[in-house]
GROMACS .gro file of C-alpha atoms in nm:
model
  373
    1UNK     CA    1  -0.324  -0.964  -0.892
    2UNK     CA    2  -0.365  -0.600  -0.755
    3UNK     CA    3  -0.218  -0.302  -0.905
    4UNK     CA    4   0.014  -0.092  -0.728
    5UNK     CA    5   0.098   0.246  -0.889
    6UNK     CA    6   0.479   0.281  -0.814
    7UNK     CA    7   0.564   0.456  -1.115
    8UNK     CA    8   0.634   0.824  -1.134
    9UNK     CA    9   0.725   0.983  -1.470
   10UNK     CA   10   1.090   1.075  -1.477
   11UNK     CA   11   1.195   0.744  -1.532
   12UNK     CA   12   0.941   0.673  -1.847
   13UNK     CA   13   1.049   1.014  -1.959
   14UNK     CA   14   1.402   1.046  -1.900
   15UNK     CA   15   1.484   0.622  -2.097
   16UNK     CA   16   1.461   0.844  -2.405
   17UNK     CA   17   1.710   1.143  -2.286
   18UNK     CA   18   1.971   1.016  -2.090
   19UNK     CA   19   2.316   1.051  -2.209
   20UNK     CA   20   2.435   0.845  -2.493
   21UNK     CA   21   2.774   1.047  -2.507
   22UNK     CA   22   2.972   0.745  -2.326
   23UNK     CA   23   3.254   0.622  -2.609
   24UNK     CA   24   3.534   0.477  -2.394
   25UNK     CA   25   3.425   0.085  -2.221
   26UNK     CA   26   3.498   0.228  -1.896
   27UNK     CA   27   3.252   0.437  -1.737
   28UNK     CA   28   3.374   0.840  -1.756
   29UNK     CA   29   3.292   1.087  -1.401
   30UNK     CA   30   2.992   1.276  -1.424
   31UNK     CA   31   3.019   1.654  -1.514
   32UNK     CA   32   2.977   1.885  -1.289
   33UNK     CA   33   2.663   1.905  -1.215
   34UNK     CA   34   2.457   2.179  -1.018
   35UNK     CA   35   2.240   2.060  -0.714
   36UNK     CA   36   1.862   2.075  -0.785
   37UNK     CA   37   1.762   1.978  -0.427
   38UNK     CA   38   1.681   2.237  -0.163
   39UNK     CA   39   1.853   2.305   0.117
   40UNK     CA   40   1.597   2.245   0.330
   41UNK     CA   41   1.637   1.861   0.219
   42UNK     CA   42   1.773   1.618   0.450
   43UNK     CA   43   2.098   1.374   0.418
   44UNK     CA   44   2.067   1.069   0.366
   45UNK     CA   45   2.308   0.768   0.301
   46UNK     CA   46   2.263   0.436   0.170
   47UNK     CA   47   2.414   0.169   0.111
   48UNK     CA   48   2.421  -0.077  -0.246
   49UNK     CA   49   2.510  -0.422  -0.267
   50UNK     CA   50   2.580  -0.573  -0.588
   51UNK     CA   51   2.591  -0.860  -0.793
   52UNK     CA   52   2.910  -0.816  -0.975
   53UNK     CA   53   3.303  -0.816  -0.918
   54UNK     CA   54   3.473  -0.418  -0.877
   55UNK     CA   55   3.697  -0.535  -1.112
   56UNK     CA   56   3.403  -0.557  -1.418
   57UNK     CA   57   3.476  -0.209  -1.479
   58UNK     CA   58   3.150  -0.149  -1.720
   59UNK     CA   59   2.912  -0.349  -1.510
   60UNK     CA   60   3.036  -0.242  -1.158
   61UNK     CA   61   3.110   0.105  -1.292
   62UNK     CA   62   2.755   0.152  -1.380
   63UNK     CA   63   2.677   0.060  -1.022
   64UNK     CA   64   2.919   0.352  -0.919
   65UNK     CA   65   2.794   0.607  -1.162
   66UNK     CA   66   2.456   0.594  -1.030
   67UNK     CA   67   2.591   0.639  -0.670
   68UNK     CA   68   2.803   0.950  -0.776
   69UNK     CA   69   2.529   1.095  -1.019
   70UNK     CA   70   2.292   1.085  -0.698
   71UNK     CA   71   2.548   1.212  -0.516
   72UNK     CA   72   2.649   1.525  -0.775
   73UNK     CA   73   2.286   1.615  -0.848
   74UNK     CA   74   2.224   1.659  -0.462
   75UNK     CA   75   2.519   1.820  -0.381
   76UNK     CA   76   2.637   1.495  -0.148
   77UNK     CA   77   2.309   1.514   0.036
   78UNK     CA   78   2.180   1.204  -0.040
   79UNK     CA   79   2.490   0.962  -0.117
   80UNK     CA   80   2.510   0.590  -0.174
   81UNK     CA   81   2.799   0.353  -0.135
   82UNK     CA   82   2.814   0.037  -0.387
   83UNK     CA   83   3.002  -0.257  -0.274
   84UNK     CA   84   3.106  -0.542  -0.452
   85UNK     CA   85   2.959  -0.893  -0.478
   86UNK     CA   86   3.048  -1.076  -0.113
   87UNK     CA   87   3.154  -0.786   0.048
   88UNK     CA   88   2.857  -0.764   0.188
   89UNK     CA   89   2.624  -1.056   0.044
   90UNK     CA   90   2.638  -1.270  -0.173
   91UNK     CA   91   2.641  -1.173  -0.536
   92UNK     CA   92   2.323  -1.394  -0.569
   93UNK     CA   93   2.185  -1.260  -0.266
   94UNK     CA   94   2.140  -0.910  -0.347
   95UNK     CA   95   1.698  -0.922  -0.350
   96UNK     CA   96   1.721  -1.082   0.013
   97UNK     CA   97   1.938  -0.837   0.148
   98UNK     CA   98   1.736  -0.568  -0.005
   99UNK     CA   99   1.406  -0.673   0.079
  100UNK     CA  100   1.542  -0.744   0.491
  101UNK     CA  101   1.713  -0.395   0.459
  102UNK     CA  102   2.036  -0.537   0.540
  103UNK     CA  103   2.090  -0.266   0.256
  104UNK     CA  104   1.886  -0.032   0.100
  105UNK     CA  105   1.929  -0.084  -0.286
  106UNK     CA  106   2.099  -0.298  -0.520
  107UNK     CA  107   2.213  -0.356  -0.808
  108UNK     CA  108   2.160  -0.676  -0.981
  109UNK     CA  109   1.948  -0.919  -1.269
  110UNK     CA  110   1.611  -0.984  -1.193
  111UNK     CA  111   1.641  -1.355  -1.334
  112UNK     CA  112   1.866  -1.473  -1.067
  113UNK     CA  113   1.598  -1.485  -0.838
  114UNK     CA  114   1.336  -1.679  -1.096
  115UNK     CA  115   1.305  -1.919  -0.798
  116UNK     CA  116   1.163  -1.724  -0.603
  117UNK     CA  117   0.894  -1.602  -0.917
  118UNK     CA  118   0.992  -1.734  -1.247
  119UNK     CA  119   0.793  -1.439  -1.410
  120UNK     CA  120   1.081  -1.178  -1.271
  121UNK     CA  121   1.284  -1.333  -1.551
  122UNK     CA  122   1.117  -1.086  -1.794
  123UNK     CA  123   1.241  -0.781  -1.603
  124UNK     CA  124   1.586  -0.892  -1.699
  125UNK     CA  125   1.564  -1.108  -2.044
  126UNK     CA  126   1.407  -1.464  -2.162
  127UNK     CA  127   1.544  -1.746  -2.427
  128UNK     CA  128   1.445  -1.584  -2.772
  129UNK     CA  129   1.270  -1.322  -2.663
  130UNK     CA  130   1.382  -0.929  -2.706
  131UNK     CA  131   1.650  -0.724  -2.794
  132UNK     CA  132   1.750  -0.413  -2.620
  133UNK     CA  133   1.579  -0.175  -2.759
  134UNK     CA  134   1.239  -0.411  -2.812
  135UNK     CA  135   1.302  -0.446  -2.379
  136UNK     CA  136   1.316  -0.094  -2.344
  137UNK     CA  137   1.004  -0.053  -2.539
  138UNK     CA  138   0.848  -0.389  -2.354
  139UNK     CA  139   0.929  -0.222  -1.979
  140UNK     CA  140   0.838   0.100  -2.036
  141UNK     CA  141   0.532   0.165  -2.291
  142UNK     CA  142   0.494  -0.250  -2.287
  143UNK     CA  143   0.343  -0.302  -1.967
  144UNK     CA  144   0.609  -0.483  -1.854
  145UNK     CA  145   0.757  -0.257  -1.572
  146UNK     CA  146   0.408  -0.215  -1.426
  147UNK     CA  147   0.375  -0.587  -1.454
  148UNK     CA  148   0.723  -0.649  -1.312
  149UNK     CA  149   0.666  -0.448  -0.973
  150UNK     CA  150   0.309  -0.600  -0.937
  151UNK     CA  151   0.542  -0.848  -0.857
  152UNK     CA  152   0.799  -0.673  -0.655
  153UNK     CA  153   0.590  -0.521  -0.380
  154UNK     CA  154   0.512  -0.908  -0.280
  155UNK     CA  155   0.887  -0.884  -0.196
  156UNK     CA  156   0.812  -0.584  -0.035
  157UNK     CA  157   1.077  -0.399  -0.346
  158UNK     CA  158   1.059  -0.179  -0.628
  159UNK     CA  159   1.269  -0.196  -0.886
  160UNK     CA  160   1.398   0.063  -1.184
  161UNK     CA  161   1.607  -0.072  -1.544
  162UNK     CA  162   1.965   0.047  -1.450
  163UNK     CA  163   2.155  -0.131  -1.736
  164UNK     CA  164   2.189  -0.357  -2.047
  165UNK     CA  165   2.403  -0.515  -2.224
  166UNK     CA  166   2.261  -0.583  -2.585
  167UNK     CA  167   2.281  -0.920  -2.697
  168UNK     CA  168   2.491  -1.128  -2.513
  169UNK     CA  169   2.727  -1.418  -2.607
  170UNK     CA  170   2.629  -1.809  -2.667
  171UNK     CA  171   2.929  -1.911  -2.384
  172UNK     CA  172   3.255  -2.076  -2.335
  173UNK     CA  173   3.269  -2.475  -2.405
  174UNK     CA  174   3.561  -2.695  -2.298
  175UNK     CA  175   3.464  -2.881  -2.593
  176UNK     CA  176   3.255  -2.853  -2.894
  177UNK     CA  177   2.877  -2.891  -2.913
  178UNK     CA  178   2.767  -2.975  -3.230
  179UNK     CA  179   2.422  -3.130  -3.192
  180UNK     CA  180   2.133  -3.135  -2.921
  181UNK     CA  181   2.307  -3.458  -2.776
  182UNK     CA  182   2.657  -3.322  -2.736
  183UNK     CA  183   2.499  -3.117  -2.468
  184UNK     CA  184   2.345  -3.425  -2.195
  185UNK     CA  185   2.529  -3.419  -1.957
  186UNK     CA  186   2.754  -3.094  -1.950
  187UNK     CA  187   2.784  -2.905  -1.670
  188UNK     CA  188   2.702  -2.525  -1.731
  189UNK     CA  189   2.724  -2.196  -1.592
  190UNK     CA  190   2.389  -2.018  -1.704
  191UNK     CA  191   2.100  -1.813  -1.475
  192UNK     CA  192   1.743  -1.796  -1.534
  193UNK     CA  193   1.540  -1.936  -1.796
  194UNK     CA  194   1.767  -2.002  -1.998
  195UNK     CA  195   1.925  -2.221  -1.727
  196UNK     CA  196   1.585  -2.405  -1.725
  197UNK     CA  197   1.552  -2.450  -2.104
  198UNK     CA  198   1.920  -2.594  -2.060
  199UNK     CA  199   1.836  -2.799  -1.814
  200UNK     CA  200   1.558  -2.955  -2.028
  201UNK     CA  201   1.809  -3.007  -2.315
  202UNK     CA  202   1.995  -3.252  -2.080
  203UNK     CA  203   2.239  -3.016  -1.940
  204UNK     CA  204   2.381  -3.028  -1.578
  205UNK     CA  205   2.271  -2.656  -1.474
  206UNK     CA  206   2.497  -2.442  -1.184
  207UNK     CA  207   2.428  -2.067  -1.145
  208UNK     CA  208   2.759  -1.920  -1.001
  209UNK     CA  209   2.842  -1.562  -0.920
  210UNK     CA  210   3.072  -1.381  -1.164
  211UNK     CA  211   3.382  -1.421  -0.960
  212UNK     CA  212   3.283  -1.804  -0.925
  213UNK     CA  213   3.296  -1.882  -1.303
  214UNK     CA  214   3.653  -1.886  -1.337
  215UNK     CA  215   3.799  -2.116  -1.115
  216UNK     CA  216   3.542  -2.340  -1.137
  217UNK     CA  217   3.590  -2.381  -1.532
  218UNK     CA  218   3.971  -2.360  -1.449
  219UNK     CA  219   3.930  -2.678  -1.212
  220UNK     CA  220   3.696  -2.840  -1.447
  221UNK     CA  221   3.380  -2.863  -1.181
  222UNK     CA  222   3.210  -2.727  -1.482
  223UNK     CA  223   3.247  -2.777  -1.867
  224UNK     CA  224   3.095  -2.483  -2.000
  225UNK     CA  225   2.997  -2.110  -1.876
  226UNK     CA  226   2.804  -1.812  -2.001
  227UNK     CA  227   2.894  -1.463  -1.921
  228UNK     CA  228   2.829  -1.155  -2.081
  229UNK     CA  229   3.018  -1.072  -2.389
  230UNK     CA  230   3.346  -1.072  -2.503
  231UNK     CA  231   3.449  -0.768  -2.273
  232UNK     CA  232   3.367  -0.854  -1.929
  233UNK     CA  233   3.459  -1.249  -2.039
  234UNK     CA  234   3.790  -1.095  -2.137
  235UNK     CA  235   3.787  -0.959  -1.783
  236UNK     CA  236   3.728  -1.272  -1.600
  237UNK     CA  237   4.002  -1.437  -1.829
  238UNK     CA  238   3.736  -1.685  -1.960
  239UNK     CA  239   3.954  -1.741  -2.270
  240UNK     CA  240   4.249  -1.886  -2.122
  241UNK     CA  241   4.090  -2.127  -1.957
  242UNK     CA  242   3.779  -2.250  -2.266
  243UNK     CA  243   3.857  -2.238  -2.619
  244UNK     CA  244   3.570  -2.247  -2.813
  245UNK     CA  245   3.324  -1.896  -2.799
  246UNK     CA  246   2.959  -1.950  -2.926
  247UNK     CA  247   2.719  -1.758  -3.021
  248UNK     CA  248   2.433  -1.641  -3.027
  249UNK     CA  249   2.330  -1.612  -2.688
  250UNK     CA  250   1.967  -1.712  -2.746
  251UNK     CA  251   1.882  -1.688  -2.365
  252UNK     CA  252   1.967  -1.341  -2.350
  253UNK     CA  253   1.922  -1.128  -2.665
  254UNK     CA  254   1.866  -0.811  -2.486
  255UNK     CA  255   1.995  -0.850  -2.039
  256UNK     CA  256   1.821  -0.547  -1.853
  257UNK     CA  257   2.005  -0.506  -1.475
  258UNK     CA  258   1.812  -0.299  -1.292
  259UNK     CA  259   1.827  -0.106  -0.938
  260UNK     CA  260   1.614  -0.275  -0.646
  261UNK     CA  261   1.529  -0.045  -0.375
  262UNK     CA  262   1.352  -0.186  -0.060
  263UNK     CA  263   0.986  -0.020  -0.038
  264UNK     CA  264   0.956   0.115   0.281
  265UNK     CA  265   1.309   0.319   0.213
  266UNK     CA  266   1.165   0.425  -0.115
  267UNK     CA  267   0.830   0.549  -0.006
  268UNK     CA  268   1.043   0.790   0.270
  269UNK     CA  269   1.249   0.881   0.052
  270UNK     CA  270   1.171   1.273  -0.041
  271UNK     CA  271   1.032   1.320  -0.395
  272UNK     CA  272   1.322   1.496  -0.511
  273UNK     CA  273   1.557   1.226  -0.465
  274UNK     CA  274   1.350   0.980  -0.582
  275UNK     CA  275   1.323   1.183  -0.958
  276UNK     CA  276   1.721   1.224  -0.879
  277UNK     CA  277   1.782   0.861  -0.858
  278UNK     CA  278   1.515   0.754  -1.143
  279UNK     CA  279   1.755   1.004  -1.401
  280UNK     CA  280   2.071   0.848  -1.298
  281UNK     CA  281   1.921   0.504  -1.332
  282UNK     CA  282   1.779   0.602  -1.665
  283UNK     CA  283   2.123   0.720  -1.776
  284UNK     CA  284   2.338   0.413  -1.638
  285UNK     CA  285   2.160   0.241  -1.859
  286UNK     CA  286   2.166   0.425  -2.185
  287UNK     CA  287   2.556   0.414  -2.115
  288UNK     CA  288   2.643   0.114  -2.042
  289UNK     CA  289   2.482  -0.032  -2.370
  290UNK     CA  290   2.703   0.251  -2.548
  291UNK     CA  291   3.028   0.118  -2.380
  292UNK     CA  292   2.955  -0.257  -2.457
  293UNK     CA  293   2.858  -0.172  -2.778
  294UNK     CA  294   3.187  -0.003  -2.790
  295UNK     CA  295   3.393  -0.249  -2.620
  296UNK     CA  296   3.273  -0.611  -2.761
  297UNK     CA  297   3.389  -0.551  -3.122
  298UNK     CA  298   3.770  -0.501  -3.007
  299UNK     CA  299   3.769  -0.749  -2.702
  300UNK     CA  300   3.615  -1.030  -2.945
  301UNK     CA  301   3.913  -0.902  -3.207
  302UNK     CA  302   4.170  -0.947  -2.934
  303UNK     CA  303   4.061  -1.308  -2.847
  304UNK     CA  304   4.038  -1.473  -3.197
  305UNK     CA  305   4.408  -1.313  -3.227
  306UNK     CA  306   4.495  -1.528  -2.920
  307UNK     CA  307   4.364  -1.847  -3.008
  308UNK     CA  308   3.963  -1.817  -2.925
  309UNK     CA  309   3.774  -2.051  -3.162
  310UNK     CA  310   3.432  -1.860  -3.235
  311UNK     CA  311   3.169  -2.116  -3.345
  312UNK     CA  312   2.765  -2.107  -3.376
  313UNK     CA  313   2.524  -2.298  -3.238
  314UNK     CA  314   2.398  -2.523  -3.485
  315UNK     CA  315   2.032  -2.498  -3.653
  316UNK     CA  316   1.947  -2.838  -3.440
  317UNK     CA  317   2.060  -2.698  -3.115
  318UNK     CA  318   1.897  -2.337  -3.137
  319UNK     CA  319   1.512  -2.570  -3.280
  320UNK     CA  320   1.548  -2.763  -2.973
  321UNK     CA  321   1.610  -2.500  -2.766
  322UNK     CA  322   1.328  -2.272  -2.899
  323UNK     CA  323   1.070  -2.523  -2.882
  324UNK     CA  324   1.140  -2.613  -2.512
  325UNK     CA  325   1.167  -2.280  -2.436
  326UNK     CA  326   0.816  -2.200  -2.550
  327UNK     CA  327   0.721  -2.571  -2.358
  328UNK     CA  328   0.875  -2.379  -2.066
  329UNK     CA  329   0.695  -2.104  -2.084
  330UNK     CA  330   0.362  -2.270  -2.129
  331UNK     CA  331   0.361  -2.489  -1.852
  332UNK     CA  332   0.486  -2.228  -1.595
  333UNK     CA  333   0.156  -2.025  -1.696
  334UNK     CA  334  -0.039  -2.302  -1.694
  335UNK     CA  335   0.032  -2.367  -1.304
  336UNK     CA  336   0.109  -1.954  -1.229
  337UNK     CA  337  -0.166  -1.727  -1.289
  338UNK     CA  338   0.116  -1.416  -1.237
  339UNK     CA  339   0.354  -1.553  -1.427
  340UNK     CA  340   0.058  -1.622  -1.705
  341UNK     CA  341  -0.086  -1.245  -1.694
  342UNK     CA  342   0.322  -1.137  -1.758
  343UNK     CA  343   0.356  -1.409  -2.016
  344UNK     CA  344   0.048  -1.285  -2.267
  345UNK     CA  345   0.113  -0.959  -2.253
  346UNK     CA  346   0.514  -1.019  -2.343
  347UNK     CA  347   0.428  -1.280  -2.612
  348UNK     CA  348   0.165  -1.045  -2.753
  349UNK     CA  349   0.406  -0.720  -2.793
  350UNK     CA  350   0.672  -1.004  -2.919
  351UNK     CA  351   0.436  -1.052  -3.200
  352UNK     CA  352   0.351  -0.685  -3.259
  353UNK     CA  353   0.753  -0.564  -3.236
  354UNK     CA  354   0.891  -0.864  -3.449
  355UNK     CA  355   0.675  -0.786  -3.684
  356UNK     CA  356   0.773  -0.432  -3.731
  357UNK     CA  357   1.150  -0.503  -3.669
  358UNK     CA  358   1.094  -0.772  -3.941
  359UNK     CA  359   0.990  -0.532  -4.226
  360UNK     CA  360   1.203  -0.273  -4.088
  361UNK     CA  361   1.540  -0.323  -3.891
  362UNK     CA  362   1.583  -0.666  -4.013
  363UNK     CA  363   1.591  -0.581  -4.373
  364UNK     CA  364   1.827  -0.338  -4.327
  365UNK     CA  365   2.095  -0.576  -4.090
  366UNK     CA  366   2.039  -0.840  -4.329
  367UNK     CA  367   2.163  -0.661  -4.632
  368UNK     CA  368   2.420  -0.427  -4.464
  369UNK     CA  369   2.556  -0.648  -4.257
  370UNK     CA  370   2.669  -0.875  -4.554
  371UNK     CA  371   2.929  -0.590  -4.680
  372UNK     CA  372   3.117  -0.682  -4.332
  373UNK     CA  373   3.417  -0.867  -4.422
   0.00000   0.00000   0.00000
């Protein structure tokens, strides 16, 4: 696979310095900020499609604060306009549009588009694989980003982390699943690989847009649906329409968005803007993990006050789905020599950051968390 050096610094060095000052869910306007660009710099306007409803204030609104942090930092010389899922594509057709430069950027999950390379999945978040900070570390000091756009410039993109969400939630269930055989049959919302691994556990798999979920669970065309977490679920009104809440969300213990950006556009783009947009990429995503960590606790409070049954997956369902997830994993790299190279190098830093998170962050959660009552 050749090697295509994409990377500039700023966004290695500015993961670790970005803003963590975000404390309220919904995303706060920049300060003012003095223009670094010269005058002598031209305007330029893009536009961004995304994968997610306006009215998912943290997701969408991290979509908006990159466009108005670009904007702020160039003194409105080079601005970008985000638009909603379908009001220009798709929600799940964000990578084609940016790669035919029907738009410029977007924002959206890497794993959506698995069919077109399963190994993107890692860019965004696999079944039992990392949490958010173990991604950060994976993407940027990992190998993984390099990897990732080894990948991208096939699809003539590049891509940049612009989010996460921390651990996400196990879904909403019309009815209970208790064991591995409660689930043949059920139709389910859920992307990616963990759509696959579901899919080998007997379950009927749909990937729908965010705006989709609702009405279709509301209809019953599907029985079950995975989100994000209790915030944006809250949003979408997935409560009122599924009682029962699992967790954990196994398939995605640690969902990186990022920022697509089609090639060509990128390469013209003048240096300074390109360090401009890497910062406010690196900062969207330091903040929105602040505001869901903020947000979850209360939103999941809210819904068990309402009537929301919270249930875990049972030991027999989260074996079965580890081992075929692993199954998975092996037999795509047996028949994908890309998706192999990704694959060793993620299950080898796995080992290595387990390992330390074992002795070290895991000791602590397991004993402090324990005092939560």
């Amino acid at each position: 696979m050749k090697r295509r050096n994409f990377i500039g610094t700023a966004a290695i060095a500015t993961a670790g310095t970005a803003t963590f000052g975000a404390c309220s869910p919904r995303p706060q306007p920049p300060e003012e900020t003095t223009p670094r660009v010269s005058t002598a710099e031209p305007a330029i306007r893009w536009r961004m499609a995304t994968s997610w409803p306006k009215s998912l204030d943290i997701v969408f609104g991290s979509s908006d604060l990159i466009c108005r942090r670009v904007a702020a930092m160039t003194g409105g010389k080079f601005t970008i306009v985000p638009y909603g899922a379908g009001e220009i594509v798709p929600g799940l057709e964000v990578m084609k549009a940016v790669q035919a430069e029907t738009v410029e950027c977007g924002h959206t999950a890497s794993y959506y588009y698995v069919n077109e390379h399963p190994a993107l999945a890692f860019a965004t978040t696999v079944p039992f694989g990392l949490n958010a900070e173990q991604q950060f570390a994976w993407l940027y000091y990992g190998g993984g980003l390099e990897a990732i756009r080894d990948i991208y410039a096939d699809f003539n993109l590049i891509n940049f982390p612009a989010g996460n969400t921390g651990a996400q939630m196990g879904g909403w269930f019309r009815r209970q699943v208790n064991s591995p055989d409660d689930l043949k049959g059920l139709k389910m919302r859920i992307p990616g690989l963990g759509g696959k691994v579901m899919s080998r556990l007997g379950v009927d798999v749909q990937v729908l847009a965010g705006g989709e979920i609702f009405p279709a669970l509301e209809r019953g065309d599907i029985d079950a649906a995975e989100w994000v977490g209790p915030y944006e679920d809250e949003r979408l009104g997935l409560n009122r329409v599924a009682p029962y809440y699992y967790s954990p969300g196994w398939w995605e213990p640690g969902t990186t968005y990022e920022l697509q950006v089609n090639r060509r556009q990128w390469e013209i783009l003048p240096r300074e803007y390109q360090e401009i947009l890497q910062l406010a990429t690196a900062e969207a995503t330091t903040r929105m993990l602040a505001q869901y960590n903020t947000a979850n606790g209360e939103a999941l409070e809210r819904m068990a006050a309402g009537g929301t049954q919270l249930l875990s997956y049972s030991e027999s369902i989260l074996n079965a789905a580890r081992d075929a997830a692993f199954a998975l994993y092996e037999e795509k790299a047996r028949g994908n020599e890309a998706f192999r190279e990704i694959y060793d190098r993620w299950a080898a830093f796995r080992t290595k950051v387990y390992r330390w998170h074992r002795v070290n962050g895991f000791s602590f959660d397991r004993f402090a968390f324990r005092e939560v009552r």
